[in-house]
CSV table of C-alpha atoms and ligand atoms in Angstrom, one decimal:
chain,number,residue,atom,x,y,z
A,13,MET,CA,-13.2,6.0,-18.4
A,14,SER,CA,-14.7,6.0,-14.9
A,15,ASN,CA,-14.5,9.0,-12.5
A,16,LEU,CA,-12.1,6.9,-10.4
A,17,ASP,CA,-9.8,6.4,-13.4
A,18,LEU,CA,-9.9,10.1,-14.3
A,19,ARG,CA,-9.2,11.3,-10.7
A,20,PHE,CA,-6.2,8.9,-10.6
A,21,LEU,CA,-4.9,9.9,-14.1
A,22,ARG,CA,-5.1,13.6,-13.2
A,23,SER,CA,-2.9,13.0,-10.1
A,24,PHE,CA,-0.5,10.8,-12.2
A,25,LEU,CA,-0.1,13.5,-14.9
A,26,ALA,CA,0.6,16.1,-12.1
A,27,ASN,CA,3.2,13.9,-10.4
A,28,PRO,CA,4.1,10.8,-12.4
A,29,ARG,CA,7.0,9.5,-10.2
A,30,ARG,CA,5.1,9.9,-6.9
A,31,VAL,CA,1.9,8.3,-8.2
A,32,GLY,CA,3.8,5.6,-10.1
A,33,ALA,CA,1.0,4.2,-12.3
A,34,ALA,CA,-1.4,5.8,-14.8
A,35,PHE,CA,-4.3,3.6,-13.8
A,36,PRO,CA,-5.6,2.1,-10.6
A,37,SER,CA,-4.8,-1.5,-9.7
A,38,SER,CA,-7.3,-4.3,-10.8
A,39,GLN,CA,-9.7,-5.8,-8.3
A,40,VAL,CA,-7.9,-9.1,-8.9
A,41,LEU,CA,-4.7,-7.5,-7.6
A,42,ALA,CA,-6.7,-5.8,-4.8
A,43,GLY,CA,-8.2,-9.3,-3.8
A,44,ARG,CA,-4.7,-10.9,-3.8
A,45,ILE,CA,-3.3,-8.1,-1.6
A,46,THR,CA,-6.2,-8.1,0.9
A,47,ASP,CA,-6.5,-11.9,1.1
A,48,SER,CA,-3.3,-11.8,3.2
A,49,ILE,CA,-5.2,-10.2,6.0
A,50,ASP,CA,-6.8,-12.2,8.8
A,51,PHE,CA,-10.0,-10.1,8.8
A,52,ALA,CA,-11.6,-12.1,11.7
A,53,ARG,CA,-8.8,-11.1,14.0
A,54,ALA,CA,-7.6,-7.7,12.7
A,55,ARG,CA,-8.5,-4.7,14.9
A,56,VAL,CA,-6.2,-2.1,13.1
A,57,ILE,CA,-5.4,-2.2,9.4
A,58,VAL,CA,-3.2,0.4,7.7
A,59,GLU,CA,-3.1,1.2,4.0
A,60,LEU,CA,-0.2,3.2,2.5
A,61,GLY,CA,-0.8,5.1,-0.7
A,62,PRO,CA,-4.5,4.3,-1.4
A,63,GLY,CA,-4.6,6.4,-4.6
A,64,ALA,CA,-8.2,6.4,-5.8
A,65,GLY,CA,-9.1,3.5,-3.5
A,66,ALA,CA,-8.6,0.2,-5.4
A,67,PHE,CA,-7.5,-1.6,-2.2
A,68,THR,CA,-9.5,0.6,0.1
A,69,ARG,CA,-12.8,-0.6,-1.4
A,70,GLN,CA,-12.0,-4.2,-0.4
A,71,LEU,CA,-10.7,-3.2,3.0
A,72,ALA,CA,-13.8,-1.1,3.7
A,73,GLN,CA,-16.0,-4.1,2.6
A,74,ARG,CA,-14.1,-6.9,4.4
A,75,ALA,CA,-12.9,-5.4,7.6
A,76,ASP,CA,-14.8,-6.3,10.8
A,77,PRO,CA,-17.0,-3.4,12.1
A,78,ALA,CA,-14.7,-3.3,15.2
A,79,CYS,CA,-11.6,-2.9,13.1
A,80,ARG,CA,-10.1,0.6,12.4
A,81,VAL,CA,-8.9,1.1,8.9
A,82,ILE,CA,-6.4,4.0,8.5
A,83,ALA,CA,-5.1,5.1,5.1
A,84,LEU,CA,-2.1,7.5,4.6
A,85,GLU,CA,-2.1,9.3,1.2
A,86,LEU,CA,0.4,12.1,0.3
A,87,ASP,CA,-1.6,13.5,-2.6
A,88,THR,CA,-4.2,15.9,-1.2
A,89,ALA,CA,-6.7,15.5,-4.0
A,90,LEU,CA,-6.6,11.7,-3.8
A,91,ALA,CA,-6.8,11.7,0.0
A,92,ALA,CA,-10.0,13.9,-0.2
A,93,TYR,CA,-11.4,11.6,-2.9
A,94,VAL,CA,-10.9,8.4,-0.9
A,95,ALA,CA,-12.2,10.0,2.3
A,96,ALA,CA,-15.4,11.1,0.6
A,97,ARG,CA,-15.9,7.7,-1.1
A,98,TYR,CA,-15.1,5.5,1.9
A,99,PRO,CA,-16.3,7.3,5.1
A,100,ARG,CA,-15.7,4.1,7.1
A,101,VAL,CA,-11.9,4.6,6.5
A,102,GLU,CA,-9.8,7.2,8.4
A,103,VAL,CA,-7.9,8.9,5.6
A,104,VAL,CA,-4.9,10.9,6.7
A,105,ASN,CA,-3.2,13.3,4.2
A,106,ALA,CA,0.4,12.4,5.3
A,107,ALA,CA,3.5,10.7,4.1
A,108,ALA,CA,3.9,6.9,4.9
A,109,GLN,CA,7.2,7.7,6.6
A,110,ARG,CA,5.1,9.4,9.4
A,111,LEU,CA,3.2,6.2,10.1
A,112,PRO,CA,4.4,5.8,13.8
A,113,GLN,CA,3.5,9.4,14.6
A,114,VAL,CA,0.1,9.2,12.8
A,115,LEU,CA,-0.8,6.1,14.8
A,116,ALA,CA,0.5,7.6,18.1
A,117,GLU,CA,-1.7,10.7,17.6
A,118,ARG,CA,-4.7,8.3,17.4
A,119,GLY,CA,-3.7,6.3,20.5
A,120,ILE,CA,-2.6,3.2,18.5
A,121,GLY,CA,0.6,1.3,19.3
A,122,THR,CA,0.7,-1.7,17.0
A,123,VAL,CA,-1.3,-2.8,14.0
A,124,ASP,CA,-2.4,-6.2,12.6
A,125,ALA,CA,-1.6,-5.6,8.9
A,126,VAL,CA,-0.2,-3.0,6.5
A,127,VAL,CA,-1.0,-3.0,2.8
A,128,SER,CA,0.9,-0.8,0.4
A,129,GLY,CA,0.3,0.7,-3.0
A,130,LEU,CA,3.4,2.8,-2.8
A,131,PRO,CA,5.7,3.0,-5.9
A,132,PHE,CA,8.8,1.8,-4.0
A,133,ALA,CA,10.8,1.4,-7.2
A,134,ASN,CA,10.6,5.3,-7.6
A,135,PHE,CA,11.7,5.9,-4.0
A,136,SER,CA,15.2,6.9,-2.9
A,137,ALA,CA,17.2,4.6,-0.6
A,138,GLU,CA,16.3,6.8,2.4
A,139,GLN,CA,12.6,6.8,1.5
A,140,GLN,CA,12.5,3.0,1.1
A,141,ALA,CA,14.4,2.5,4.4
A,142,ALA,CA,12.2,5.0,6.3
A,143,VAL,CA,8.9,3.4,5.1
A,144,VAL,CA,9.9,-0.3,5.5
A,145,GLY,CA,11.4,0.6,9.0
A,146,ALA,CA,8.3,2.4,10.0
A,147,VAL,CA,6.1,-0.5,9.0
A,148,ARG,CA,8.3,-3.0,10.8
A,149,THR,CA,8.1,-0.9,14.0
A,150,VAL,CA,4.3,-0.7,14.1
A,151,LEU,CA,3.4,-4.3,13.1
A,152,ARG,CA,2.5,-6.7,15.9
A,153,PRO,CA,4.4,-10.0,15.9
A,154,GLY,CA,2.8,-12.2,13.3
A,155,GLY,CA,1.3,-9.1,11.5
A,156,ALA,CA,1.5,-9.0,7.7
A,157,PHE,CA,3.0,-6.4,5.4
A,158,VAL,CA,1.8,-6.8,1.8
A,159,SER,CA,3.0,-4.7,-1.1
A,160,TYR,CA,3.3,-5.0,-4.9
A,161,SER,CA,5.4,-3.8,-7.8
A,162,PHE,CA,5.2,-4.2,-11.6
A,163,VAL,CA,6.9,-7.2,-13.2
A,164,HIS,CA,8.7,-5.0,-15.7
A,165,ALA,CA,10.3,-3.0,-12.8
A,166,GLN,CA,12.0,-6.0,-11.3
A,167,VAL,CA,15.3,-5.5,-13.1
A,168,LEU,CA,15.7,-1.9,-11.8
A,169,PRO,CA,18.4,-1.4,-9.2
A,170,THR,CA,15.8,0.4,-7.0
A,171,SER,CA,13.6,-2.7,-7.0
A,172,ARG,CA,16.5,-4.9,-6.0
A,173,ARG,CA,17.3,-2.4,-3.2
A,174,PHE,CA,13.6,-2.6,-2.0
A,175,ARG,CA,13.8,-6.4,-1.9
A,176,ARG,CA,17.0,-6.2,0.1
A,177,SER,CA,15.4,-3.8,2.6
A,178,LEU,CA,12.5,-6.3,3.0
A,179,ARG,CA,15.0,-9.1,3.7
A,180,ASP,CA,16.9,-6.9,6.1
A,181,ARG,CA,13.8,-6.0,8.1
A,182,PHE,CA,11.7,-9.1,7.8
A,183,GLY,CA,14.0,-12.0,6.9
A,184,ARG,CA,12.0,-14.2,4.5
A,185,PHE,CA,9.1,-13.0,2.3
A,186,ASP,CA,6.8,-14.6,-0.4
A,187,ILE,CA,6.5,-13.3,-4.0
A,188,ARG,CA,3.4,-14.2,-6.1
A,189,PRO,CA,2.6,-13.0,-9.6
A,190,VAL,CA,-0.7,-11.4,-10.5
A,191,LEU,CA,-1.2,-11.4,-14.3
A,192,PHE,CA,-4.7,-9.9,-14.3
A,193,ASN,CA,-3.4,-6.3,-13.8
A,194,ALA,CA,-2.2,-3.7,-16.2
A,195,PRO,CA,0.7,-4.0,-16.1
A,196,PRO,CA,1.2,-7.5,-14.5
A,197,ALA,CA,2.4,-7.3,-10.9
A,198,LEU,CA,4.2,-9.2,-8.2
A,199,VAL,CA,2.8,-9.3,-4.7
A,200,TYR,CA,5.3,-9.3,-1.8
A,201,ARG,CA,4.1,-10.6,1.6
A,202,CYS,CA,6.2,-10.3,4.7
A,203,VAL,CA,5.4,-11.5,8.3
A,204,ALA,CA,6.7,-9.6,11.3
B,25,SAM,C1,0.7,3.4,-7.7
B,25,SAM,S1,-0.4,4.4,-6.8
B,25,SAM,C2,-1.4,3.1,-6.0
B,25,SAM,C3,-2.8,3.5,-5.8
B,25,SAM,C4,-3.7,2.3,-5.4
B,25,SAM,N1,-3.2,1.6,-4.1
B,25,SAM,C5,-3.8,1.3,-6.5
B,25,SAM,O1,-3.1,0.2,-6.4
B,25,SAM,O2,-4.5,1.5,-7.4
B,25,SAM,C6,0.6,5.0,-5.5
B,25,SAM,C7,0.0,6.0,-4.5
B,25,SAM,O3,0.9,6.2,-3.4
B,25,SAM,C8,0.9,7.6,-3.1
B,25,SAM,N2,2.2,8.0,-2.4
B,25,SAM,C9,3.4,8.1,-3.0
B,25,SAM,N3,4.3,8.4,-2.1
B,25,SAM,C10,3.7,8.4,-0.9
B,25,SAM,C11,4.2,8.5,0.4
B,25,SAM,N4,5.4,8.8,0.7
B,25,SAM,N5,3.2,8.5,1.4
B,25,SAM,C12,1.9,8.2,1.1
B,25,SAM,N6,1.4,8.1,-0.1
B,25,SAM,C13,2.3,8.1,-1.1
B,25,SAM,C14,0.6,8.3,-4.4
B,25,SAM,O4,0.1,9.6,-4.3
B,25,SAM,C15,-0.4,7.3,-5.1
B,25,SAM,O5,-1.7,7.7,-4.7
């Protein structure tokens, strides 16, 4: 098991509902999530819930040097781990719900893309609404919000509620399966 997997597993065991997965996402899923971003044009990209950095790695590699990459992670140990591993990324130890304030503190109004690793199926209705609302508020017109959830969680009422809140805030969205992940996942992509 790699250091990355161990760091992630430790945080999962300390707080299973909040971390939401025992292992980091695969690089296939990370590729599918980050492929939704127009890297040539993006000047601000936000990541919510980077965990041990499965998506952060690709964002750090693919973002234009002129693009700011800002990651909000609630778990203090994981935030410190990602900040040390990816110095090119501005890691903030804060809740995703605080996204508009975190951006305002950095003089940023709108962003080009938001990618999320948050375990929305474990969130209360208030948490889901607060995060989806915050993302919708900061995305520029045409900007993308990309998130994922596990296939087996689709039947949960909390997953249905999450899809409803995406529909309410964004209208239409795409859903694509990614089988090369443990467990298999669905990627949701919304455009503001
Ligand atoms: C399922 S892990 C995903 C990690 C990584 N993106 C991946 O796919 O491997 C979810 C991450 O979201 C973080 N998290 C949970 N609730 C959060 C919140 N309200 N704000 C910011 N981060 C949160 C957890 O601490 C955890 O690191």
